[in-house]
Each structure stands twice: as structure tokens, then as C-alpha cells.
JSON list of C-alpha atoms in Angstrom, two decimals:
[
{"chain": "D", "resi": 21, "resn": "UNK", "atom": "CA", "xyz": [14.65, 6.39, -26.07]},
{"chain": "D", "resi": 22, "resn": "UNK", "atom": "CA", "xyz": [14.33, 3.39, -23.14]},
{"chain": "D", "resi": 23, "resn": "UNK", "atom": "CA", "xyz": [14.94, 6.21, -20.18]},
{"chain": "D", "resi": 24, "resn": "UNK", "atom": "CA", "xyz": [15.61, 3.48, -17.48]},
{"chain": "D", "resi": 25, "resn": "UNK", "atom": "CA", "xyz": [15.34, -0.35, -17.98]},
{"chain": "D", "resi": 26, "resn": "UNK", "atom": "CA", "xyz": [15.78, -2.97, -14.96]},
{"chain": "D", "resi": 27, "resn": "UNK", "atom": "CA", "xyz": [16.00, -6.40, -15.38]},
{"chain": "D", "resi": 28, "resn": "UNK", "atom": "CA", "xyz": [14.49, -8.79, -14.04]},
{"chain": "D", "resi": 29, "resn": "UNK", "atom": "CA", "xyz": [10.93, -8.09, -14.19]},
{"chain": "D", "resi": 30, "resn": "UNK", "atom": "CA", "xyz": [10.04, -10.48, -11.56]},
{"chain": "D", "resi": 31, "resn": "UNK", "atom": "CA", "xyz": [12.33, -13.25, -9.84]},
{"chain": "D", "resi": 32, "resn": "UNK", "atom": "CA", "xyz": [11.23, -15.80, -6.75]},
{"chain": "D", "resi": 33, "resn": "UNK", "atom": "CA", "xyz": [14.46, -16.67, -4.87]},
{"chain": "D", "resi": 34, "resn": "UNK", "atom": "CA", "xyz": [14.38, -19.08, -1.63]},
{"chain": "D", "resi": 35, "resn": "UNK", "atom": "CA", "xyz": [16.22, -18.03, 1.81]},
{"chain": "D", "resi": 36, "resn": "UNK", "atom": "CA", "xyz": [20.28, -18.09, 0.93]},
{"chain": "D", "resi": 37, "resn": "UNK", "atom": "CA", "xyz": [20.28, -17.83, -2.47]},
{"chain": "D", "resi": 38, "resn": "UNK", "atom": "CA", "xyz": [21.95, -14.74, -4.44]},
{"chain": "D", "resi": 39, "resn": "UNK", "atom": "CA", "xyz": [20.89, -12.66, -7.44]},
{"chain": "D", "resi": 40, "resn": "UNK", "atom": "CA", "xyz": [21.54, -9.51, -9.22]},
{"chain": "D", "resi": 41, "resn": "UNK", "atom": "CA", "xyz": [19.55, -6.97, -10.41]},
{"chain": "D", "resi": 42, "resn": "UNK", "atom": "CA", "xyz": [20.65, -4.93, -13.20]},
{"chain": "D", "resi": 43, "resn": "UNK", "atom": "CA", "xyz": [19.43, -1.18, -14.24]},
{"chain": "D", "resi": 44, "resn": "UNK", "atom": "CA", "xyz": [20.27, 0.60, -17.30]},
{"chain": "D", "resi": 45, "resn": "UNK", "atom": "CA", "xyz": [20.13, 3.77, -18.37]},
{"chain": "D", "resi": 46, "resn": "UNK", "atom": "CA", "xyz": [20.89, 5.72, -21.69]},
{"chain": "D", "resi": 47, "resn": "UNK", "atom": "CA", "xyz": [20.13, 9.46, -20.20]},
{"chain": "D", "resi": 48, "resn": "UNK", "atom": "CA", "xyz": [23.80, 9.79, -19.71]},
{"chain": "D", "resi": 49, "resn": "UNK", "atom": "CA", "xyz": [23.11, 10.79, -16.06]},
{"chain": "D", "resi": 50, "resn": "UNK", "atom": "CA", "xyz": [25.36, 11.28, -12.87]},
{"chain": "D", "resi": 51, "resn": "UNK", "atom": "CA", "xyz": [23.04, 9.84, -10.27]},
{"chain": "D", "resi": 52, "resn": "UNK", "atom": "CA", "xyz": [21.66, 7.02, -10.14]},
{"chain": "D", "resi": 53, "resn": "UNK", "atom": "CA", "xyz": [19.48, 4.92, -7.14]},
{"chain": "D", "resi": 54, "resn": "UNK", "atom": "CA", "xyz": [17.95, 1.94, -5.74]},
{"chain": "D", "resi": 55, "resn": "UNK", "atom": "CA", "xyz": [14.87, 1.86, -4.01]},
{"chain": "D", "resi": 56, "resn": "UNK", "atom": "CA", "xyz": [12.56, -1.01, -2.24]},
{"chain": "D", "resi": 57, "resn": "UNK", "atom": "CA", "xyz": [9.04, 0.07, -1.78]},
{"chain": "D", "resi": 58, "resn": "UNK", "atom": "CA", "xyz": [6.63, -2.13, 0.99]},
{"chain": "D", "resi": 59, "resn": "UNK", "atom": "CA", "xyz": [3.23, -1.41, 1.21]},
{"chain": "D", "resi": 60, "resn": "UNK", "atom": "CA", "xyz": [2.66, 1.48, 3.96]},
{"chain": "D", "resi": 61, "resn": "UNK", "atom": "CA", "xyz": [6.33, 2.62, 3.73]},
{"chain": "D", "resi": 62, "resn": "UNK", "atom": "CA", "xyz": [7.16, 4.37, 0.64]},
{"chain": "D", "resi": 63, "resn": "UNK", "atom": "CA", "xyz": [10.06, 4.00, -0.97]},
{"chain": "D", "resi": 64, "resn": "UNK", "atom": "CA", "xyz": [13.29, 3.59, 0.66]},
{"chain": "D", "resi": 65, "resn": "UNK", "atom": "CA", "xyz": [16.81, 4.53, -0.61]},
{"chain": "D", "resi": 66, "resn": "UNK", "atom": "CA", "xyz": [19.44, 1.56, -0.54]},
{"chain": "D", "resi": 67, "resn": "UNK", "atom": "CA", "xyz": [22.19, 2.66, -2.12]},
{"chain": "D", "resi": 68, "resn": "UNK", "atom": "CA", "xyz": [22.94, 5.62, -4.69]},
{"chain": "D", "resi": 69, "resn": "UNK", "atom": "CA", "xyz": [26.20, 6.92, -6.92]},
{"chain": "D", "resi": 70, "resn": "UNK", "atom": "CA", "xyz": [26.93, 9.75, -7.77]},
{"chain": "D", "resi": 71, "resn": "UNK", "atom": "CA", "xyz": [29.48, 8.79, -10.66]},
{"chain": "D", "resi": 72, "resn": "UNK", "atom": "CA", "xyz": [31.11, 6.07, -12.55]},
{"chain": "D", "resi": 73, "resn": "UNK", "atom": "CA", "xyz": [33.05, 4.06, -10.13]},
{"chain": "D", "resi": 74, "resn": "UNK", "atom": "CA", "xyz": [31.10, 5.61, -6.79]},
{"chain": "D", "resi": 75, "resn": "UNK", "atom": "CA", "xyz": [28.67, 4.14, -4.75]},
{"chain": "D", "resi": 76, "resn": "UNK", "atom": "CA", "xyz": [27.38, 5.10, -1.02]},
{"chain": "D", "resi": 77, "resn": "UNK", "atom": "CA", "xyz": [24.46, 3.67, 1.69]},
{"chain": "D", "resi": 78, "resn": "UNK", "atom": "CA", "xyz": [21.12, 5.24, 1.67]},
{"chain": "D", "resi": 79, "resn": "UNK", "atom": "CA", "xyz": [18.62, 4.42, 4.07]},
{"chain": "D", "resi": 80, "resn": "UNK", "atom": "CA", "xyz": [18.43, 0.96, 4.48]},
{"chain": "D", "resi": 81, "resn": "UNK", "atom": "CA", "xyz": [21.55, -0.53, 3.11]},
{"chain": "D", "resi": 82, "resn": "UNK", "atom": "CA", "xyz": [21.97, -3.97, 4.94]},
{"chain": "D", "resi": 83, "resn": "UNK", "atom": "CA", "xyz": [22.17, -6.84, 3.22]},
{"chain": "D", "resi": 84, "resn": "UNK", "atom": "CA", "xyz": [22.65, -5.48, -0.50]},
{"chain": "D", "resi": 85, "resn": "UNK", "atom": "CA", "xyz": [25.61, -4.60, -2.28]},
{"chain": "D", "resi": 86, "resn": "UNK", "atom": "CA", "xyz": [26.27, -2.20, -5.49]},
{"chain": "D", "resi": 87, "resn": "UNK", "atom": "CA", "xyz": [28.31, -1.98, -7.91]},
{"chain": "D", "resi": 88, "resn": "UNK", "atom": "CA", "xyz": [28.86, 1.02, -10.61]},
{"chain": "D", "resi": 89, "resn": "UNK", "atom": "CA", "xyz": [31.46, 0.02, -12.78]},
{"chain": "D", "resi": 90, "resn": "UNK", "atom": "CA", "xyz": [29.86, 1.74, -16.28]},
{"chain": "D", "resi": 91, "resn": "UNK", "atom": "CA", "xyz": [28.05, 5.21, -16.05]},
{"chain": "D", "resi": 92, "resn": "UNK", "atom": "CA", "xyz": [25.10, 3.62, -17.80]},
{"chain": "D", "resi": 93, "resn": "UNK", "atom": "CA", "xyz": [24.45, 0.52, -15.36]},
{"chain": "D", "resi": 94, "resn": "UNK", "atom": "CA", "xyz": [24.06, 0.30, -11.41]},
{"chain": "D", "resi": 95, "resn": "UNK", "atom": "CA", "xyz": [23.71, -3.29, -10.01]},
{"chain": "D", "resi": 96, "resn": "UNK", "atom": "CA", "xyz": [22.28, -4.53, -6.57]},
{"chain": "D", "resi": 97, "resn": "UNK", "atom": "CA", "xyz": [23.36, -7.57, -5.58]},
{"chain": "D", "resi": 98, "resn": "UNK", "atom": "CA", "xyz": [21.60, -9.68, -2.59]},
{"chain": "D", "resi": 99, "resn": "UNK", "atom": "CA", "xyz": [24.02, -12.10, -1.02]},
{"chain": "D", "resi": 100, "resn": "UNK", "atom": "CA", "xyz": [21.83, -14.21, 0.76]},
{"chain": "D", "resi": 101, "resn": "UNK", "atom": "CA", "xyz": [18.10, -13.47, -0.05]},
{"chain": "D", "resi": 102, "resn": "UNK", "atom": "CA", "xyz": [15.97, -13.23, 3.27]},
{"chain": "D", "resi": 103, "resn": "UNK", "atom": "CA", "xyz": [12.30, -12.61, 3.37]},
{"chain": "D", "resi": 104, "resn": "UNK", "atom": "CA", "xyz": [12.22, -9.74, 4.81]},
{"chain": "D", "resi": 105, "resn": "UNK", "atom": "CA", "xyz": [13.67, -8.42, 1.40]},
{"chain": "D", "resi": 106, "resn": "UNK", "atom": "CA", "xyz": [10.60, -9.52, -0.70]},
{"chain": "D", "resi": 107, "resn": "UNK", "atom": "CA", "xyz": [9.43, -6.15, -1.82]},
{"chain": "D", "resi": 108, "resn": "UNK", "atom": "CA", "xyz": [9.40, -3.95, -5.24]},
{"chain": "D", "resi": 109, "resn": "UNK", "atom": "CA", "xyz": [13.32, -2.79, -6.11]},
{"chain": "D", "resi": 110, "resn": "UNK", "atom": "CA", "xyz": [13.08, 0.17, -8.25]},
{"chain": "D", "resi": 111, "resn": "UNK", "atom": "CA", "xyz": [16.21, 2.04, -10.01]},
{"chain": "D", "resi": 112, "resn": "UNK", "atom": "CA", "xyz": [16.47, 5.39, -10.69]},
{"chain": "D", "resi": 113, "resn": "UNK", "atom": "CA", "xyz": [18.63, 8.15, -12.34]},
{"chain": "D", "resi": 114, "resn": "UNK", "atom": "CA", "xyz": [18.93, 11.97, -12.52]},
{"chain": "D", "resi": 115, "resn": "UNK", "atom": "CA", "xyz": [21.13, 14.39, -13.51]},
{"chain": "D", "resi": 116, "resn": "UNK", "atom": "CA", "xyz": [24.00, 16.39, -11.80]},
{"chain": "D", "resi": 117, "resn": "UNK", "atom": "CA", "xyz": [22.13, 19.24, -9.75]},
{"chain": "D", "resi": 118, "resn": "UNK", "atom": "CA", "xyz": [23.81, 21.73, -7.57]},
{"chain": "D", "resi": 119, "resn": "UNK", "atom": "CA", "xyz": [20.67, 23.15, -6.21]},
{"chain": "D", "resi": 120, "resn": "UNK", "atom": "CA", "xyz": [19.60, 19.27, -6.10]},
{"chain": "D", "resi": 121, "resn": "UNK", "atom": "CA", "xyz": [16.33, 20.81, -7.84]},
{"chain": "D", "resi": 122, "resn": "UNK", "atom": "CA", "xyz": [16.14, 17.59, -10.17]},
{"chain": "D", "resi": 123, "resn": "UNK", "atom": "CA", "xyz": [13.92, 15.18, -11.08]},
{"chain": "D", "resi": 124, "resn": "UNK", "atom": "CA", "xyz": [14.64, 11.26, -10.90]},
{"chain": "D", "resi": 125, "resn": "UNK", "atom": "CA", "xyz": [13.22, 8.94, -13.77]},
{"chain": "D", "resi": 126, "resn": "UNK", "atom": "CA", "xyz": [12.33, 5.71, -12.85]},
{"chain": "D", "resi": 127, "resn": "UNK", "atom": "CA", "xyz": [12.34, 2.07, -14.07]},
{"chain": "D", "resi": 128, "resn": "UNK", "atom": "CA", "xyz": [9.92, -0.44, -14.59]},
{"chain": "D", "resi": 129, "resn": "UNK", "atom": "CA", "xyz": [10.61, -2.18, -11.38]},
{"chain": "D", "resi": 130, "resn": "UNK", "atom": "CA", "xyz": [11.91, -5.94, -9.81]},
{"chain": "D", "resi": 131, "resn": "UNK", "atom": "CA", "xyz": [8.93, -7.60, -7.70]},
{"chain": "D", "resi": 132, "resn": "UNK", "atom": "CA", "xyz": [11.01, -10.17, -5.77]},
{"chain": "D", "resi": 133, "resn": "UNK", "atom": "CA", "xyz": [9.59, -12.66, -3.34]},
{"chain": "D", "resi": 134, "resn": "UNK", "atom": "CA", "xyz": [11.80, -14.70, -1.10]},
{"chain": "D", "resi": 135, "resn": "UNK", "atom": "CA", "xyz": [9.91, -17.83, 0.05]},
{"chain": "Q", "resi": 1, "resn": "UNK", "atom": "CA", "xyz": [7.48, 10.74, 13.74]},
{"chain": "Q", "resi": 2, "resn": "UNK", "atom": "CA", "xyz": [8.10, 10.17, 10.06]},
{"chain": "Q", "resi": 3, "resn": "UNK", "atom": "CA", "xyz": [10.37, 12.54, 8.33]},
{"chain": "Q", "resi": 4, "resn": "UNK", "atom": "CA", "xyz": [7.56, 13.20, 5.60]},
{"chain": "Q", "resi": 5, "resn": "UNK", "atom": "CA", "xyz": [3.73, 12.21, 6.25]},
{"chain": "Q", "resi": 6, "resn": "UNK", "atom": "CA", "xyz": [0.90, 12.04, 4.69]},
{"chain": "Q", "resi": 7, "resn": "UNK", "atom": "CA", "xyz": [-2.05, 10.36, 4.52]},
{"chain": "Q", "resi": 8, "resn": "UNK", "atom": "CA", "xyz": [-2.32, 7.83, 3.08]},
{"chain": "Q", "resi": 9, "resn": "UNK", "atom": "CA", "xyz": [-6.76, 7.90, 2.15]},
{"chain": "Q", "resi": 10, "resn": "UNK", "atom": "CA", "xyz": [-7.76, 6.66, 0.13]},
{"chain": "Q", "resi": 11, "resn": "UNK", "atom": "CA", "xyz": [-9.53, 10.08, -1.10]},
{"chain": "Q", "resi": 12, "resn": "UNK", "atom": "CA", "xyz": [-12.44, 8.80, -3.04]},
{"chain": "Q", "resi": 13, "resn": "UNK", "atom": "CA", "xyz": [-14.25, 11.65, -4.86]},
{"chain": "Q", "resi": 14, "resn": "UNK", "atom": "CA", "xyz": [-16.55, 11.81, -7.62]},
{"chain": "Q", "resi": 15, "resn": "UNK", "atom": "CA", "xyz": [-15.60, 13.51, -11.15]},
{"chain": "Q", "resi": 16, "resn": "UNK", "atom": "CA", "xyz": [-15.45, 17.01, -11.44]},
{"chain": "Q", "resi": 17, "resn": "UNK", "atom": "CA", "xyz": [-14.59, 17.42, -7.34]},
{"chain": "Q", "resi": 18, "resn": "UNK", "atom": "CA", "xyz": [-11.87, 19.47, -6.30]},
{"chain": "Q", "resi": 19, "resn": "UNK", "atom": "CA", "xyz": [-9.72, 17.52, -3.87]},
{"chain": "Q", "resi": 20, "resn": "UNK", "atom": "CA", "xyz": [-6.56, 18.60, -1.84]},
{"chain": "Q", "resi": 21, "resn": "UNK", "atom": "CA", "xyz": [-3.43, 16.47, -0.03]},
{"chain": "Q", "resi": 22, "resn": "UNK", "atom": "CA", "xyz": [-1.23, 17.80, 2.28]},
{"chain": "Q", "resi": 23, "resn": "UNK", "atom": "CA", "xyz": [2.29, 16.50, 3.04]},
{"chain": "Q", "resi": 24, "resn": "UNK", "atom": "CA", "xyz": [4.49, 17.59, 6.09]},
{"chain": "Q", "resi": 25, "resn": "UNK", "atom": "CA", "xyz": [8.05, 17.23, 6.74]},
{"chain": "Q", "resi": 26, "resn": "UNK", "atom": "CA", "xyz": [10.23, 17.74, 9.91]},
{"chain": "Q", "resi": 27, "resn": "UNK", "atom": "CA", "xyz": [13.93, 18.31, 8.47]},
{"chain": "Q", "resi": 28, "resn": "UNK", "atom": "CA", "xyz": [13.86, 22.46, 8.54]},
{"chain": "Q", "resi": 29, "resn": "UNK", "atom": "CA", "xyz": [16.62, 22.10, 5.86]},
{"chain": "Q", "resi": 30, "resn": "UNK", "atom": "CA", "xyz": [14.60, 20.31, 3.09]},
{"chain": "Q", "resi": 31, "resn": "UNK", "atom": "CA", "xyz": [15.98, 22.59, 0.46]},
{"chain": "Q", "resi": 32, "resn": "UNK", "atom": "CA", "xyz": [13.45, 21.05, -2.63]},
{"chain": "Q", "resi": 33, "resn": "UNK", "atom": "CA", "xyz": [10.15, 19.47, -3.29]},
{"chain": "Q", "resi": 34, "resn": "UNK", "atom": "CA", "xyz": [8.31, 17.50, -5.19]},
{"chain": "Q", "resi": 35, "resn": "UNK", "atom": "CA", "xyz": [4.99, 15.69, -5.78]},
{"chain": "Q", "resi": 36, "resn": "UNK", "atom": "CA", "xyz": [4.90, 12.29, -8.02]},
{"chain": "Q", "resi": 37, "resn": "UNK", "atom": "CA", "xyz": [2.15, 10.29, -9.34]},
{"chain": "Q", "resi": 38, "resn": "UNK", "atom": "CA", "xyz": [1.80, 6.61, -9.27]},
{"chain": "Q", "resi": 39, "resn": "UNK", "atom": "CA", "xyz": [-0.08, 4.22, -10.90]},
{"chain": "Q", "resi": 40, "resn": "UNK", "atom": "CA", "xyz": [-0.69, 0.69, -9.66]},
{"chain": "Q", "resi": 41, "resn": "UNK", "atom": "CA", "xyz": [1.86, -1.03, -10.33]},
{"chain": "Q", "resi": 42, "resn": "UNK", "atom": "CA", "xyz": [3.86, 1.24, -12.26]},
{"chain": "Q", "resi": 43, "resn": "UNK", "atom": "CA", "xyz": [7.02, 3.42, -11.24]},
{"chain": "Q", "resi": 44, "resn": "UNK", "atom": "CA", "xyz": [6.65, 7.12, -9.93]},
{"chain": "Q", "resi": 45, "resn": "UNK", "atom": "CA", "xyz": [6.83, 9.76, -12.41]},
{"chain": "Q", "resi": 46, "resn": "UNK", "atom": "CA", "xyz": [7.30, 13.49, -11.45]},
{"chain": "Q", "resi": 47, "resn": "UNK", "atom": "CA", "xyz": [4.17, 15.17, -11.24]},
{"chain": "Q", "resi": 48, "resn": "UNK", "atom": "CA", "xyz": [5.86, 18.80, -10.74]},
{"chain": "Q", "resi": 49, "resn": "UNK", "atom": "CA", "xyz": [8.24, 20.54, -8.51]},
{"chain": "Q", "resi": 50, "resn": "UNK", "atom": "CA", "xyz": [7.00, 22.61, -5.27]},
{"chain": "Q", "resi": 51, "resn": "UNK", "atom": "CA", "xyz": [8.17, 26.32, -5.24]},
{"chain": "Q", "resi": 52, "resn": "UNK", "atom": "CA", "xyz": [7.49, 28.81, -2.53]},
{"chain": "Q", "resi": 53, "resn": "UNK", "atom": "CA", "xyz": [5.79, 31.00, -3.90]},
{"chain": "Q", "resi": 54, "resn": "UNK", "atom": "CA", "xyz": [3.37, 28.46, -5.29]},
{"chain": "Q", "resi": 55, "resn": "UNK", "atom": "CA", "xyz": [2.85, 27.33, -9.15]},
{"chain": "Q", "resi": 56, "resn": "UNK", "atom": "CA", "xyz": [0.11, 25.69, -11.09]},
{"chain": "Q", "resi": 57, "resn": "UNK", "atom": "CA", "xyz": [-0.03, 23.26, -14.21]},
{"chain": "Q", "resi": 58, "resn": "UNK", "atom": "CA", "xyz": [-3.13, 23.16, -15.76]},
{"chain": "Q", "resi": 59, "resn": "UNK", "atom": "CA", "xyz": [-5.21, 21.90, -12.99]},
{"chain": "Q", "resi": 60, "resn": "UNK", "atom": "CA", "xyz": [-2.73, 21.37, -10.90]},
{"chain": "Q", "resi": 61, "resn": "UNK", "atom": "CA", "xyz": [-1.48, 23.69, -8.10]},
{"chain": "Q", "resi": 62, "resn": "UNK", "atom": "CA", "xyz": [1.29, 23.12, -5.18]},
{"chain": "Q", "resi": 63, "resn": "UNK", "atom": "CA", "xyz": [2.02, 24.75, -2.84]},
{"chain": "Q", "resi": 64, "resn": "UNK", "atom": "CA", "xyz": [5.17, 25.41, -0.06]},
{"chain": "Q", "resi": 65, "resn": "UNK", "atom": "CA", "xyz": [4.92, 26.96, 3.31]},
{"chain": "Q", "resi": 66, "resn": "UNK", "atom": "CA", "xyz": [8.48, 26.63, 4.60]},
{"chain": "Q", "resi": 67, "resn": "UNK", "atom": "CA", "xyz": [7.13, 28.12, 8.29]},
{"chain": "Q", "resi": 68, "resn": "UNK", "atom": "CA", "xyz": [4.88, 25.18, 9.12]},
{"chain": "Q", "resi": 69, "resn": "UNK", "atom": "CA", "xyz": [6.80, 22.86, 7.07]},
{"chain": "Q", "resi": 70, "resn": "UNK", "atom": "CA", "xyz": [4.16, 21.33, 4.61]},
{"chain": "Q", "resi": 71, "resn": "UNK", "atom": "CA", "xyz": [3.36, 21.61, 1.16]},
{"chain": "Q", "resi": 72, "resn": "UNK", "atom": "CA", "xyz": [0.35, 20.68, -1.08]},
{"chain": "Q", "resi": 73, "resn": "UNK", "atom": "CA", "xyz": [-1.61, 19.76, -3.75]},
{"chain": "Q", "resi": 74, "resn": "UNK", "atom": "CA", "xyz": [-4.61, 20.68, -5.22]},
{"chain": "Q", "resi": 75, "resn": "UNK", "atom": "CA", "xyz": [-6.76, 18.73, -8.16]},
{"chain": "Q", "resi": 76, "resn": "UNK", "atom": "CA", "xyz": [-9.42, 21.02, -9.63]},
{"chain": "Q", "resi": 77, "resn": "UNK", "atom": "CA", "xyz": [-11.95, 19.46, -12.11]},
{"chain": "Q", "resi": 78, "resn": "UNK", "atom": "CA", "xyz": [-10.98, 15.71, -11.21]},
{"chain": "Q", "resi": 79, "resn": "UNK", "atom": "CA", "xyz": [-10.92, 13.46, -14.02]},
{"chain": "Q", "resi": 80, "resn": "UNK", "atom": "CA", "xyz": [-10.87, 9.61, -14.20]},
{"chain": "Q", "resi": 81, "resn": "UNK", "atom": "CA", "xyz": [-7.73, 9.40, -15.27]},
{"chain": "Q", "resi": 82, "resn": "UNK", "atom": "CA", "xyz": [-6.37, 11.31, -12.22]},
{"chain": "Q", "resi": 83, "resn": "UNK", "atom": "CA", "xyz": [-6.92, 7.94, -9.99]},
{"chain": "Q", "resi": 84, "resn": "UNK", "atom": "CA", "xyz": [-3.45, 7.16, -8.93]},
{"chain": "Q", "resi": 85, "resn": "UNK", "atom": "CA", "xyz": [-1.25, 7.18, -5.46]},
{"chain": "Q", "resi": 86, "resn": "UNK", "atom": "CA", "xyz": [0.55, 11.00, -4.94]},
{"chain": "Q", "resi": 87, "resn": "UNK", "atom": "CA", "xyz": [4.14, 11.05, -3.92]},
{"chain": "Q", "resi": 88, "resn": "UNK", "atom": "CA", "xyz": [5.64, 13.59, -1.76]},
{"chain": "Q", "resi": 89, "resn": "UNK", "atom": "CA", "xyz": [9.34, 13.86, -1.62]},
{"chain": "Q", "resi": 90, "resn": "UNK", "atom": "CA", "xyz": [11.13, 15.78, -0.20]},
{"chain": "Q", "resi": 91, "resn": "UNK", "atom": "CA", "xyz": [15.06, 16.90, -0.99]},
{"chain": "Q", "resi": 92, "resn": "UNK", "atom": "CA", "xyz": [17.89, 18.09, 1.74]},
{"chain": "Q", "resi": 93, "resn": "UNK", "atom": "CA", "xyz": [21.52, 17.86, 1.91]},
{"chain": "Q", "resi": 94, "resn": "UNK", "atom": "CA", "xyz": [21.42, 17.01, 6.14]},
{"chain": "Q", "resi": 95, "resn": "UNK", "atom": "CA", "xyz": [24.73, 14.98, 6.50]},
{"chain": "Q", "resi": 96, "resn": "UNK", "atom": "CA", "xyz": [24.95, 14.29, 2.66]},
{"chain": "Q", "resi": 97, "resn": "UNK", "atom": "CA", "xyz": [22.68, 13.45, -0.43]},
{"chain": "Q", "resi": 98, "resn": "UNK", "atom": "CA", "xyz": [18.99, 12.64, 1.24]},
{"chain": "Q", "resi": 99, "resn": "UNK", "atom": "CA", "xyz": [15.63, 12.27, -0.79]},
{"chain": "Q", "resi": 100, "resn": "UNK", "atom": "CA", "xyz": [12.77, 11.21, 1.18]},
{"chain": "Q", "resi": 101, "resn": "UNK", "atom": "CA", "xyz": [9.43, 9.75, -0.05]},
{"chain": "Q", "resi": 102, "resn": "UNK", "atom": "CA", "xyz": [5.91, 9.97, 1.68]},
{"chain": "Q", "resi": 103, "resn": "UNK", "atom": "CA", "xyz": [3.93, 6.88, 1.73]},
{"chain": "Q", "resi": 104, "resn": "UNK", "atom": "CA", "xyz": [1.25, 8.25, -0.44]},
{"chain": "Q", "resi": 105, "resn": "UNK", "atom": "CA", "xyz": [-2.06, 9.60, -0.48]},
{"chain": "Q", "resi": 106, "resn": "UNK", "atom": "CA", "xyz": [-4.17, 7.29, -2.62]},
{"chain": "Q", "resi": 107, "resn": "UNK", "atom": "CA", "xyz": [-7.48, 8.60, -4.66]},
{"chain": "Q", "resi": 108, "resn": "UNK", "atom": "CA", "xyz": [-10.05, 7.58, -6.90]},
{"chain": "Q", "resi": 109, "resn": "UNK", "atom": "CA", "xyz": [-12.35, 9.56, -8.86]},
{"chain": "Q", "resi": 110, "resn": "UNK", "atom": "CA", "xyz": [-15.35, 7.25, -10.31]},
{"chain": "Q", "resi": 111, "resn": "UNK", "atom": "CA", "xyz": [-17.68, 8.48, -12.42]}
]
């Protein structure tokens, strides 16, 4: 059982360029996340879904874009890589909660530098 | 003021020790809580869930007091293997879906 998988491991992209980070899951889970986590800070939502097809902003949203087009997979995309965005992406899922008493399984995690 | 504090150590305590982190929040609606462990350079994993009246996992024990708005941990008989950073999070449904991490309280236990 993988649980969560995120791909790339590690990437080093210069100001402007693009890339896409994909997570995986095989849990069969509603909810899925991405985080960034900066030393000090803890992590910070950037987007989440709560189903196939739905994606909405989390905490610090600006400059990424989602996309949540299979149940299994949520992609962040960065447009135009600045480095202020060199950090630690993590993904995350969980399952459908009403009393939102759930727990969130995490992947491996994307260190990305911007130079 | 940050939604959820703590601090951040690092706690460094010798094996055996009994050590204790707090956490507080400031959103009066947090409606569920959590404490994650985190190794370096690993992802969090859930640690256990906070209740209010309190529950224990082998020698581990959290607590919730919804008055003051904090919860906790306690470690009892520290081992090694303990070392990592501890995660509080906290869960509320203020304007829509919101999970908030702490920073994290580091700590090492040496021998």
C-alpha cells in the first residue's frame, strides 16, 4: 500500500520558469491538500479539494494553481517560479469527516529551490 | 498573535525524563485537535487526537482545556527514539474548511 506518493523528490527551477508537482494517492480519499513548510512557520495550506473535479484557496494561495481532475491525483502547478517559493511542498489526503475528526496522511515531500 | 503557538525549544532532556509541550490557540471554535510527530526531514504523521476529557497511549497523554484554549502533551519515560519536532494542529470550520499547524516544539533525548 504506497498511502501518498509526490513526485518530484527534489527539483531546482530558476526565476520564471514553470513546473508541476504531482501527488498520488491510492486511499480512495475525499480530501486532499497542499502544504509549503519554511523553517519557523509550520506548514501552510495552499490549496485543498474536497472531491474529484473541486479545488479551493487555503492560506497562502498566490502564485500556485491546482488541478483535481482524477480522485487519486492533486497537482500544483507554479507558473512562474519566484524565490520566495523555495520551501518543502507536501501533499496530503484524508477522508470525508463530518465532525472533521480525521487524520491527514502525508507524502514524502518536494524540496524546491528557486535560484 | 499566531492562531496556534508553541514553542518552538528545542527541549533537550536526558532518557528516562518526563517532558511536557503546550500548544495554544485563539479561534474559540477550533472544534478538533491533534498532535503530530516529525522527523527530520520526513513528513508529519499523526501522533494522536486531543479529546476533552483527556486520553493516553502508552506513554503518551494529551490533554484539552477548551476554557483557556490550549492543549498538551506529555512524554513519560523518554526514549531515544522519541527525538523528533511535535505538531499541533488544530481543526475549525470558521468561514469554511481550516486546519492550522503550530510551528513545532523540537526535542532531543540523548542518552
Amino acid at each position: 500500500n504506497a498511502g501518498v506518493t509526490q513526485t518530484p523528490k527534489f527539483r531546482v527551477l530558476k526565476t520564471g520558469q514553470s513546473m508541476t508537482l504531482l501527488c498520488a494517492q491510492d486511499m480512495n480519499h475525499e480530501y486532499m491538500y497542499w502544504y509549503r513548510q519554511d523553517p519557523g512557520m509550520g506548514l501552510r495550506l495552499i490549496h485543498y479539494s474536497v472531491g474529484e473535479g473541486t479545488t479551493a484557496k487555503g492560506e497562502v494561495p498566490d502564485g500556485y494553481n491546482v488541478s483535481r481532475l482524477k480522485k487519486q491525483n492533486f497537482l500544483l502547478g507554479l507558473e512562474s517560479a519566484a524565490p520566495s517559493q523555495t520551501s518543502v511542498y507536501f501533499c496530503a489526503s484524508s477522508t470525508l469527516a463530518v465532525t472533521q475528526t480525521y487524520e491527514q496522511y502525508f507524502g514524502p515531500g518536494t524540496r524546491l529551490t528557486v535560484t | 498573535r499566531k492562531e496556534v503557538e508553541q514553542d518552538p525549544g528545542p527541549f533537550n532532556v536526558p532518557e528516562g525524563a518526563t517532558v511536557a509541550f503546550n500548544c495554544t490557540y485563539s479561534n474559540s471554535a477550533s472544534q478538533s485537535f491533534f498532535w503530530y510527530r516529525q522527523d527530520c526531514r520526513k513528513e508529519p504523521k499523526l501522533l494522536m487526537s486531543v479529546y476533552s476529557s483527556g486520553n493516553e497511549d502508552g506513554r503518551f497523554t494529551a490533554q484539552l482545556n477548551r476554557a483557556s484554549q490550549y492543549i498538551s502533551l506529555l512524554i513519560r519515560d523518554s526514549k531515544l527514539s522519541d527525538s523528533a519536532t511535535y505538531l499541533c494542529v488544530v481543526n475549525g470550520l470558521t468561514g469554511g474548511f481550516k486546519t492550522i499547524f503550530g510551528a513545532g516544539t523540537r526535542l532531543f533525548v540523548k542518552a
